[in-house]
mmCIF file of C-alpha atoms in Angstrom:
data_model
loop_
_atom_site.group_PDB
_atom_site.id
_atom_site.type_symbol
_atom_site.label_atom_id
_atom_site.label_comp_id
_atom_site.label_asym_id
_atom_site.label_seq_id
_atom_site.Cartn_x
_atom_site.Cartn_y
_atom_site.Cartn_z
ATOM 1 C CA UNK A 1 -10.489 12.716 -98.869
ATOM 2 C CA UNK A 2 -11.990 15.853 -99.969
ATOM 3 C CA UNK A 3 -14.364 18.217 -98.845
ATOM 4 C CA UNK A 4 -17.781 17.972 -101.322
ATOM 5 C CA UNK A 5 -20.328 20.183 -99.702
ATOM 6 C CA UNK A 6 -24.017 19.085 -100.314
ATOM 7 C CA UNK A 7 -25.380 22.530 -102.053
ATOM 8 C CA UNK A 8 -28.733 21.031 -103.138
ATOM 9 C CA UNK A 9 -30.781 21.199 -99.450
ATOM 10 C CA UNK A 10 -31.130 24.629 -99.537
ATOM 11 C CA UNK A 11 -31.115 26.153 -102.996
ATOM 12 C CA UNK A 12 -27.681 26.008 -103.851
ATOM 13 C CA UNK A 13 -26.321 27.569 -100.655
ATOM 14 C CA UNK A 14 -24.856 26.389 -97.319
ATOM 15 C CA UNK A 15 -25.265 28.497 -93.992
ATOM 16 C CA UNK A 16 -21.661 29.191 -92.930
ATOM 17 C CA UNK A 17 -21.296 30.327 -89.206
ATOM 18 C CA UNK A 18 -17.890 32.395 -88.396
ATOM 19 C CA UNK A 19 -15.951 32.253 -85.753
ATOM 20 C CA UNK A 20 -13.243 34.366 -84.135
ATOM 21 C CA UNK A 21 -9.844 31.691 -84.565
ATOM 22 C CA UNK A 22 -8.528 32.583 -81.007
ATOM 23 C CA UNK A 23 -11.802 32.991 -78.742
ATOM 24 C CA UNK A 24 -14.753 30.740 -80.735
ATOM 25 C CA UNK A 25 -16.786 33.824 -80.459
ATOM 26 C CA UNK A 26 -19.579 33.704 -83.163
ATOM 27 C CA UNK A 27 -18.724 36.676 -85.024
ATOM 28 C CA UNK A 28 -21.797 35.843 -87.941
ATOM 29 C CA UNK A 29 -23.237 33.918 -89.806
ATOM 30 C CA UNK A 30 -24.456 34.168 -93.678
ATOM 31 C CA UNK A 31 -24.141 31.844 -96.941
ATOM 32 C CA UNK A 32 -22.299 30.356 -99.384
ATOM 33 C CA UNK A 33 -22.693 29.504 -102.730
ATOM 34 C CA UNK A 34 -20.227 26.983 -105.272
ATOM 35 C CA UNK A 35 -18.117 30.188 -106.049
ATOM 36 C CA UNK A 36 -18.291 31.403 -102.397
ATOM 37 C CA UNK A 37 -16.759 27.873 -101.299
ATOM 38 C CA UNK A 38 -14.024 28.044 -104.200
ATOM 39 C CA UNK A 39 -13.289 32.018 -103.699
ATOM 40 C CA UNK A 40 -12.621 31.349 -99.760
ATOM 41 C CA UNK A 41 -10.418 28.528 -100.645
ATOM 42 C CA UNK A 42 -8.297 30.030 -102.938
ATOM 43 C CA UNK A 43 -7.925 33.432 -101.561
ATOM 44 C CA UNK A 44 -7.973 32.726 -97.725
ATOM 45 C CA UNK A 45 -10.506 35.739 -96.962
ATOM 46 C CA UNK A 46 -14.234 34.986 -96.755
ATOM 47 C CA UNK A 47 -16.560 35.292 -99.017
ATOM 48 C CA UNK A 48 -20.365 34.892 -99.116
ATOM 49 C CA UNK A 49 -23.043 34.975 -101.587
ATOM 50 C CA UNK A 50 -25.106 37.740 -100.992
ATOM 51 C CA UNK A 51 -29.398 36.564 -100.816
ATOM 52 C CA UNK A 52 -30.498 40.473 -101.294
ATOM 53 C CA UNK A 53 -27.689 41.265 -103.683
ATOM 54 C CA UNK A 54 -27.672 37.927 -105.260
ATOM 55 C CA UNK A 55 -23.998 38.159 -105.754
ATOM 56 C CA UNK A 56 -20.859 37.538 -103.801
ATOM 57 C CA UNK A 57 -19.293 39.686 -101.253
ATOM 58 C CA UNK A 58 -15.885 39.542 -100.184
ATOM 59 C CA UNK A 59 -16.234 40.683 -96.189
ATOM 60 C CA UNK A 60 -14.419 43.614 -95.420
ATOM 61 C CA UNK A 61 -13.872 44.822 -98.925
ATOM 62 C CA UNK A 62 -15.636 47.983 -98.416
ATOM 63 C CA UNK A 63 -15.061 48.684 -94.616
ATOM 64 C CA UNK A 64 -11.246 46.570 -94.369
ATOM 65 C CA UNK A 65 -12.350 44.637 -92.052
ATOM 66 C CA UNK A 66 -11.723 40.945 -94.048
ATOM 67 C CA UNK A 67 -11.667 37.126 -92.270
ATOM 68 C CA UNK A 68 -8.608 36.145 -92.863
ATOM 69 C CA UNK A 69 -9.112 32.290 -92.918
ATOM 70 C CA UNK A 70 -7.727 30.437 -90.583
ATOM 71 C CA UNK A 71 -9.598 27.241 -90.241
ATOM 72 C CA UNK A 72 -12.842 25.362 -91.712
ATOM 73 C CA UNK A 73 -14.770 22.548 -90.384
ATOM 74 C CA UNK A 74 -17.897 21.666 -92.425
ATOM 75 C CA UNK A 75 -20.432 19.233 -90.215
ATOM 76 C CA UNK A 76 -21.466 15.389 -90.621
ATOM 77 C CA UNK A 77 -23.759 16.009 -93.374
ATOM 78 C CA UNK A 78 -21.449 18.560 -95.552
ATOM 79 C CA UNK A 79 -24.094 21.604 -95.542
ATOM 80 C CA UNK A 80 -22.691 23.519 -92.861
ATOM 81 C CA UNK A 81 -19.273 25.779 -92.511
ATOM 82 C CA UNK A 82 -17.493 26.954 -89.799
ATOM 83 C CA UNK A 83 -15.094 29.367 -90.408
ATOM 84 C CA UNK A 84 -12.650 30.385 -87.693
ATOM 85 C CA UNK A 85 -10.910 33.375 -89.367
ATOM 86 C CA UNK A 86 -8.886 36.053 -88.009
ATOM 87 C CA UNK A 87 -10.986 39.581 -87.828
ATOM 88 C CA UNK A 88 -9.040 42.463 -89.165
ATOM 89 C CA UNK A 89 -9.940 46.038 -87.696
ATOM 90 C CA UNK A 90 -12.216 44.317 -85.003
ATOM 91 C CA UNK A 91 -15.244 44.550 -86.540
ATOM 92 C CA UNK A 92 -17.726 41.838 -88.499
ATOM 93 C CA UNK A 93 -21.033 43.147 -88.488
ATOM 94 C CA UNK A 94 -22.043 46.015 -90.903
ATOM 95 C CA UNK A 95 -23.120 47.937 -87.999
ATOM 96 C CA UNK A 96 -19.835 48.479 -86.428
ATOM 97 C CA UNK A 97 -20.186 45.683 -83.770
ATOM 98 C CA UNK A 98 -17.420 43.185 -83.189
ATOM 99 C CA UNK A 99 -19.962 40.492 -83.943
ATOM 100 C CA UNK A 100 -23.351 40.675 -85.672
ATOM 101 C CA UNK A 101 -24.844 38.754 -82.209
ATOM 102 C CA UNK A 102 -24.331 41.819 -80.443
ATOM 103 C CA UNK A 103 -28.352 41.789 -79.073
ATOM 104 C CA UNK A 104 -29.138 39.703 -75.857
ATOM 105 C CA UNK A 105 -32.792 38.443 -75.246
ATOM 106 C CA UNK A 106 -34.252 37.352 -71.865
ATOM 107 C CA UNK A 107 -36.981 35.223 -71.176
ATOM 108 C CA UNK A 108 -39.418 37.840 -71.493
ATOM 109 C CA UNK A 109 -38.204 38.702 -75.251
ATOM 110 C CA UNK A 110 -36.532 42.128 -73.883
ATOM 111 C CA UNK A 111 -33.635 43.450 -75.895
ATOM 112 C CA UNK A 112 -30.366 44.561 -74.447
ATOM 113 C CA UNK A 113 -27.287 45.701 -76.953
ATOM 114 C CA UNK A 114 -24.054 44.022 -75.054
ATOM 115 C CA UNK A 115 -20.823 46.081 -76.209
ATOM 116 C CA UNK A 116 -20.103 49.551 -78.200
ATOM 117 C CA UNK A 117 -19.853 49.419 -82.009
ATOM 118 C CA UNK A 118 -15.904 49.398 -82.701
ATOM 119 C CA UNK A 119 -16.542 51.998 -86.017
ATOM 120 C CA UNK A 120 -19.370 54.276 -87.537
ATOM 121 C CA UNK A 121 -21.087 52.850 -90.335
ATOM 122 C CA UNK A 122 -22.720 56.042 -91.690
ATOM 123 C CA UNK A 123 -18.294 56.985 -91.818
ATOM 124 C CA UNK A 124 -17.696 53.898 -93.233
ATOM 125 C CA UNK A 125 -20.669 53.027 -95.581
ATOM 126 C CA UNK A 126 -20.816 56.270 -97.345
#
């Protein structure tokens, strides 16, 4: 059987969470497109369409820190991705964080940042 993801719910794109292979951390989450879906398949590294860009975006191209694919599950209704990739140079989130859920809320809606960006992005993103 093969995978046929159901692109038409949301405007041609499915949310695709991603997960570190070894831990199940949730390193982020973002979207997919057709292309995205085909490009991760055939070249084992993620890639997203980009809703602000409107244009896919290999992760890591600029900084080097790519998902190297390890696994995907999609869910019981085929609009949903999990990717459990390898993260190269310890980093997914564009601000340096190992994971883009690096913000803890309480019940009272405070904020607290939990870990220490692993690189500079004003160094990397020049």
């Amino acid at each position: 059987m093969k995978a046929v993801l159901d692109f038409k719910k949301m405007d041609g794109l499915v949310p695709a969470v991603v997960q570190d292979h070894q831990t199940g951390e949730v390193l982020m989450v973002a979207f997919m497109n057709p292309e995205a879906w085909e490009t991760t398949l055939s070249t084992g590294k993620a890639t997203f369409y980009s809703r602000t860009r409107q244009t896919l975006w290999t992760k890591g191209l600029t900084s080097g820190n790519v998902q190297l694919v390890k696994e995907i599950r999609i869910d019981c209704d085929d609009d949903t991705v999990v990717l459990k990739v390898e993260q190269v140079g310890g980093a997914a989130c564009h601000t340096g964080h190992r994971s883009c859920f690096f913000k803890r809320v309480d019940k009272d809606q405070n904020v607290e940042v939990v870990g220490e960006p692993v690189f500079d992005p004003k160094e990397v993103y020049k």
